[in-house]
Every structure is written in structure tokens, then in C-alpha cells.
Tab-separated table of C-alpha atoms in Angstrom:
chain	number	residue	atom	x	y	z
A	1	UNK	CA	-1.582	434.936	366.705
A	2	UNK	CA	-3.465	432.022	365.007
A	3	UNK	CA	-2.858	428.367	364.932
A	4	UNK	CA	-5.004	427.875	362.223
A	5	UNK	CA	-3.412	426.593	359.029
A	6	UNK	CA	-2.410	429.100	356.394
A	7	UNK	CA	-1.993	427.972	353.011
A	8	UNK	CA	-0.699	431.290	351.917
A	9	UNK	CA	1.671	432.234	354.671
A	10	UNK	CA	3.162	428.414	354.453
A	11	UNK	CA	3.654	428.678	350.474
A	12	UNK	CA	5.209	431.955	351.243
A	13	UNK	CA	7.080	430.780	353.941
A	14	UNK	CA	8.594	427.621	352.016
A	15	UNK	CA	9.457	430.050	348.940
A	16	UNK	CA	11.439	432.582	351.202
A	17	UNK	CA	13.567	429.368	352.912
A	18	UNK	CA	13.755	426.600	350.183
A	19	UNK	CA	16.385	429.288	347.898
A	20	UNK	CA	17.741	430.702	351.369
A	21	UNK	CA	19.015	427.139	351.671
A	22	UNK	CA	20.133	425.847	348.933
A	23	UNK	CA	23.009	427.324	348.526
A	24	UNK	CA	24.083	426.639	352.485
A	25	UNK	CA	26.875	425.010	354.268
A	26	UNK	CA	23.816	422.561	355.349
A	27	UNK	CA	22.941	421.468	351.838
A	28	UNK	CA	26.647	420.829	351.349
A	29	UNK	CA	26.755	419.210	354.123
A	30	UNK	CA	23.995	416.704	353.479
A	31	UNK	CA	25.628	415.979	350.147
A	32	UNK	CA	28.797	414.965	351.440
A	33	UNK	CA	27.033	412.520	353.975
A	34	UNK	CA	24.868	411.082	351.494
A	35	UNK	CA	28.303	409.368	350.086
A	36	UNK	CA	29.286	408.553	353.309
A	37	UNK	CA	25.836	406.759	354.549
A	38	UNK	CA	23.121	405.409	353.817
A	39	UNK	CA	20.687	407.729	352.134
A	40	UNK	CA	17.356	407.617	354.254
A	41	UNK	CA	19.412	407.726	357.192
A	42	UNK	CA	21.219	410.676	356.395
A	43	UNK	CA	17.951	412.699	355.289
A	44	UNK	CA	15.911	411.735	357.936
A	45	UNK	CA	18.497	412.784	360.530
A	46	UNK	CA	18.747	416.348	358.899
A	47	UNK	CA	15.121	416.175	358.646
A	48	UNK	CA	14.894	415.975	362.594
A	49	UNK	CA	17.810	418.639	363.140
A	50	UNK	CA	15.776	421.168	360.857
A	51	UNK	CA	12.481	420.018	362.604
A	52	UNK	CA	13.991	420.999	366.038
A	53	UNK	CA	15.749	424.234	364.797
A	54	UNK	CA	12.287	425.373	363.493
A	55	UNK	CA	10.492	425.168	366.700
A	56	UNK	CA	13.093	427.374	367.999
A	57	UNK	CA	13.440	429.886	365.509
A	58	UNK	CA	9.146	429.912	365.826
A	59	UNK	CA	9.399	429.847	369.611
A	60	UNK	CA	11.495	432.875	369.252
A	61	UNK	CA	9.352	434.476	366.792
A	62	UNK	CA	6.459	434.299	369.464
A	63	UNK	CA	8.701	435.819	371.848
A	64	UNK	CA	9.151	438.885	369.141
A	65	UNK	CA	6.152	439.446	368.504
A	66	UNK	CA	5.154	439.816	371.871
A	67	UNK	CA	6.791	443.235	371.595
A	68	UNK	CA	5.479	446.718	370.114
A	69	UNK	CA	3.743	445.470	366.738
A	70	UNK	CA	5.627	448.731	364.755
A	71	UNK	CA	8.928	447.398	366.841
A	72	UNK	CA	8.373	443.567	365.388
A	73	UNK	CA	8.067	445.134	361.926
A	74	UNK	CA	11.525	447.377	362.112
A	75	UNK	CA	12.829	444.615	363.230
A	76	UNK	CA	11.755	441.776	360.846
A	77	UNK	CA	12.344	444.168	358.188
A	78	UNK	CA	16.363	444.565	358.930
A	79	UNK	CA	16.316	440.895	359.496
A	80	UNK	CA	15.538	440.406	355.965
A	81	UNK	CA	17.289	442.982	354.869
A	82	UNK	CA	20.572	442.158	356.400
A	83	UNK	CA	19.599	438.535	355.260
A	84	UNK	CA	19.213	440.036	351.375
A	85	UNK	CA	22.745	441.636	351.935
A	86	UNK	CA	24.361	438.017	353.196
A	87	UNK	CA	22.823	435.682	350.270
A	88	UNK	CA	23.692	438.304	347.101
A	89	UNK	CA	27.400	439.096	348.944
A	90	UNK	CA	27.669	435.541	349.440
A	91	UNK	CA	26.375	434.429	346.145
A	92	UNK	CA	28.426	437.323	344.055
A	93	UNK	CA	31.960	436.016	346.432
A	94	UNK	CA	30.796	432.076	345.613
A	95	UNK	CA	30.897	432.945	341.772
A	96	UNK	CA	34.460	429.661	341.146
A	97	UNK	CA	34.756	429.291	344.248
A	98	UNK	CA	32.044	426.232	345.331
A	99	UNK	CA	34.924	423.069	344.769
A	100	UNK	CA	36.662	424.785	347.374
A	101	UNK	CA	33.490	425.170	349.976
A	102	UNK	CA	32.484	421.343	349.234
A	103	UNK	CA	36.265	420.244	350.000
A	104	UNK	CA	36.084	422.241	353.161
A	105	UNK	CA	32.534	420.911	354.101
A	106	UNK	CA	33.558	417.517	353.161
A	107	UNK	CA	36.923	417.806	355.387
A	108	UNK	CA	34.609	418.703	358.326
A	109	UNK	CA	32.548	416.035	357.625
A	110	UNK	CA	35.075	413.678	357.485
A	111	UNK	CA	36.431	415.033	361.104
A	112	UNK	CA	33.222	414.057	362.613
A	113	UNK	CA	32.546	410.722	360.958
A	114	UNK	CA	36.377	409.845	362.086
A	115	UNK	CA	35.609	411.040	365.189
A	116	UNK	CA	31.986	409.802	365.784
A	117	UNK	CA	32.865	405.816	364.458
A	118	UNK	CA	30.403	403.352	362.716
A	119	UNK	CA	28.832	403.380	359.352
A	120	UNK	CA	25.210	402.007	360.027
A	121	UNK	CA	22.036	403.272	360.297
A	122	UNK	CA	22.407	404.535	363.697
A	123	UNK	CA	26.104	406.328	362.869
A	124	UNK	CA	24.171	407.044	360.020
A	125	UNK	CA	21.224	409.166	361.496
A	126	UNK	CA	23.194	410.352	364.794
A	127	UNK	CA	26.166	412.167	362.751
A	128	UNK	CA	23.822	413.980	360.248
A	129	UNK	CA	21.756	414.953	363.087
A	130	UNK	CA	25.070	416.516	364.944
A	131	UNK	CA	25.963	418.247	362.011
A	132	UNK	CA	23.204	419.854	360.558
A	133	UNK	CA	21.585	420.759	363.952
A	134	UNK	CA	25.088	422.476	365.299
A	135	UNK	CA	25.382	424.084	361.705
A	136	UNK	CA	22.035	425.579	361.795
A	137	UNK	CA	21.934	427.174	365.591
A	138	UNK	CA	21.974	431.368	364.458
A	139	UNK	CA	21.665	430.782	360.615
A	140	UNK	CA	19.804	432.806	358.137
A	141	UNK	CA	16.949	430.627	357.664
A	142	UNK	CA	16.525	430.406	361.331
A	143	UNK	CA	16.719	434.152	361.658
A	144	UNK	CA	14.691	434.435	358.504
A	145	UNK	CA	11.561	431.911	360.135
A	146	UNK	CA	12.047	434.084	363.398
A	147	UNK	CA	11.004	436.978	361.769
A	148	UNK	CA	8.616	435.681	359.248
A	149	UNK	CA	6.651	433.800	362.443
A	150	UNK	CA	6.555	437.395	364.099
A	151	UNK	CA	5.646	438.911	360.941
A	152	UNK	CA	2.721	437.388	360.369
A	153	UNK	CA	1.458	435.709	363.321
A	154	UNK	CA	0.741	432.605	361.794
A	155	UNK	CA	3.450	429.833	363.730
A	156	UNK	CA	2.016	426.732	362.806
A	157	UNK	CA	1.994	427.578	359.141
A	158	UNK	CA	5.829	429.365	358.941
A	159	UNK	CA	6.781	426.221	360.950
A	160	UNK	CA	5.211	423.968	357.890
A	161	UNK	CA	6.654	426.083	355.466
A	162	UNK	CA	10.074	426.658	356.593
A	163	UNK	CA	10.923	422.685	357.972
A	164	UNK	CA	9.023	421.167	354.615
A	165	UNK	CA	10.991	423.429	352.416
A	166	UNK	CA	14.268	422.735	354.545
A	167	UNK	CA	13.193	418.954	354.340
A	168	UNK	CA	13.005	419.409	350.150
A	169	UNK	CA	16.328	420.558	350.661
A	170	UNK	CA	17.570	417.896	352.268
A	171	UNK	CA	16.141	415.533	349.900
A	172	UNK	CA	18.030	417.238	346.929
A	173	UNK	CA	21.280	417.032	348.495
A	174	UNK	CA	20.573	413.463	349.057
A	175	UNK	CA	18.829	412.468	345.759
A	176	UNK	CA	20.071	415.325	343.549
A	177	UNK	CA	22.802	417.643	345.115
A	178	UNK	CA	26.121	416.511	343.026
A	179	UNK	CA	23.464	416.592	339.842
A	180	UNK	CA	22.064	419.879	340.490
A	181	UNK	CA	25.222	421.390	341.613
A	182	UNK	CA	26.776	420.749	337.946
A	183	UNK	CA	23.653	422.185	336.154
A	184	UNK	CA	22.274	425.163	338.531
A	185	UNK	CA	25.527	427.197	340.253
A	186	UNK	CA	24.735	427.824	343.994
A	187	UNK	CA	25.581	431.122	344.158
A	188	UNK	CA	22.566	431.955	340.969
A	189	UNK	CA	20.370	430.350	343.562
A	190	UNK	CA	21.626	432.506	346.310
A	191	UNK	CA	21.012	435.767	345.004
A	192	UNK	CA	17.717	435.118	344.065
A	193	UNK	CA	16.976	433.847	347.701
A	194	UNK	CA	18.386	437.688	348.510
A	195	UNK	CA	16.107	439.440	346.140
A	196	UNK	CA	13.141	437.560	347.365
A	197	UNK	CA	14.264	438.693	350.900
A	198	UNK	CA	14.858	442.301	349.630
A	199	UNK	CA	11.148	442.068	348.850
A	200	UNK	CA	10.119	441.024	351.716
A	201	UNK	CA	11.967	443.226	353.980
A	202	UNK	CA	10.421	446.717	351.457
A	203	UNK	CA	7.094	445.363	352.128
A	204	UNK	CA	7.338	444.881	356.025
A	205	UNK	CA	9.079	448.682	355.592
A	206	UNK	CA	5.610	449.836	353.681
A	207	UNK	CA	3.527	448.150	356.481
A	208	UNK	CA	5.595	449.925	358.856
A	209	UNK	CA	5.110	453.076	357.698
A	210	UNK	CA	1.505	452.679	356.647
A	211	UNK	CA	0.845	451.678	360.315
């Protein structure tokens, strides 16, 4: 384990997560709140939520990678595999069918704001946060971090690379989402987050059985 900083494992890192998320019920989610608040406010509460999520999913990589290193590989490679399968069946299924997951997310949304009160900076910051740090608790990017920080040992860096390229995220759905969702479909974005994950999950398989 090193707590050095890795340029390479952190540009790897953000390029596994930043096309993992896009096409998330978080992103959506961050879009819709955008028109509800006040911009900064909105993106530097989801900022915070994916700050916090990341130290988790890192913590818990530590914890797998204090196993059997050939164990931590078969494992991190079926997490990316099974996280391949998820974004290319989810991306293939999404193909007309994004209106209807915005008008769901923005329902939700909608339920909390109503629920929560206030439209200022505070309401602001404190709704986004609830939203985007319950949505992410078990979701592939934080599954996908886990097993990148076991893979390769390198925490600090994976935890750079996964909450900057989560943060970028953020700041398109706030900035850019409603643009970019016209231009680029989600679900194009999706599937090339799970053949960047298929990748990733044949090479851990080659270390594996290289030993």
C-alpha cells in the first residue's frame, strides 16, 4: 500500500468513474436540483456527499486488500465485470427511455424538497447532500473505487481520481447536464463506461493468472 501520489493510477482511476457516472441516477439527480437551487450550492453539496462516499468505498478497499492478494484480484475482477454487465444492460434498456428516468428522478426530487422546506443556500446544500449521499451508498462507482483501491494499492490516488471525476460530474449536471443530455444520449456514454470496465476486469483476470 502507498500513500504516495500516483499520477497514473488517479488518471486511470478518474477515466474508469467519470463515464461510470454519467449516465447515473446521481447525475440526474444533480440536474434536476440545479433548477431547483442555487447552482454552487447544489454542486458543492454533491461534491461533499461524493467526497464522503469515496472514503468509504477506499476504506473498504483497504479492508480487501488485506485479504489473499490472488483472492483481491478474483474478486476485483468480477466486480468489474459484473459492473461491465450493469452499464451496457443498462445503457442498451435506456436506448428512448431517459424522459421517463429524469421525470422519475425529478418526482423524487421534488418529494424531498417538499418535504425538506426552504429554498436558500442552506436548503440548498443540505437537500443535495441527502440525496446524492443516500443515492450513492452500494453503487457501481463505489463498488468500482472499492476494487480499483484494492487493485492497486494506491488509496490516496483512486480517492483523487474517483471524487475529482465524480466532482466533474457534478459540475456538468449543474453547468451542462440538460445541454449535454440533448447532444450525447446517456446510455452511448454508459456502454462505453462498461467496455472500459470489461477491460479492466480481463486485465486483473491476466494478472491473476500470471500470478
Amino acid at each position: 500500500m502507498s500513500w504516495t501520489l500516483d499520477l497514473a493510477v488517479l488518471l486511470a482511476t478518474f477515466l474508469v468513474i467519470f463515464p461510470a457516472e454519467l449516465p447515473d441516477k446521481s447525475f440526474i439527480a444533480t440536474l434536476v436540483l440545479a433548477t431547483r437551487f442555487p447552482r454552487l450550492w447544489v454542486w458543492l453539496g454533491a461534491t461533499i456527499a461524493f467526497g464522503i462516499q469515496m472514503v468509504i468505498a477506499v476504506a473498504a478497499g483497504q479492508l480487501l486488500s488485506l485479504l489473499p492478494e490472488r483472492l483481491v484480484q478474483g474478486v476485483t475482477a468480477v466486480l468489474f465485470a459484473v459492473g461491465a454487465a450493469l452499464l451496457v444492460r443498462a445503457g442498451l434498456r435506456a436506448r428512448g427511455e431517459e424522459d421517463a428516468e429524469e421525470a422519475e428522478e425529478a418526482a423524487e426530487v421534488d418529494r424531498v424538497v417538499s418535504e425538506r422546506g426552504g429554498s436558500g443556500a442552506l436548503a440548498a446544500f443540505g437537500t443535495t447532500f441527502a440525496i446524492i449521499f443516500t443515492a450513492e451508498w452500494g453503487d457501481l462507482t463505489q463498488l468500482i473505487t472499492a476494487g480499483q483501491a484494492a487493485r492497486t494499492g494506491a488509496p490516496l490516488s483512486v480517492f483523487l481520481g474517483a471524487w475529482l471525476a465524480l466532482t466533474a460530474v457534478a459540475g456538468f449536471g449543474v453547468l451542462v447536464g440538460d445541454w449535454l443530455q440533448k447532444r450525447v444520449p446517456l446510455w452511448r456514454i454508459g456502454i462505453i463506461g462498461g467496455v472500459v470496465l470489461a477491460i479492466l476486469a480481463v486485465v486483473t483476470l491476466v494478472e491473476l493468472v500470471r500470478g
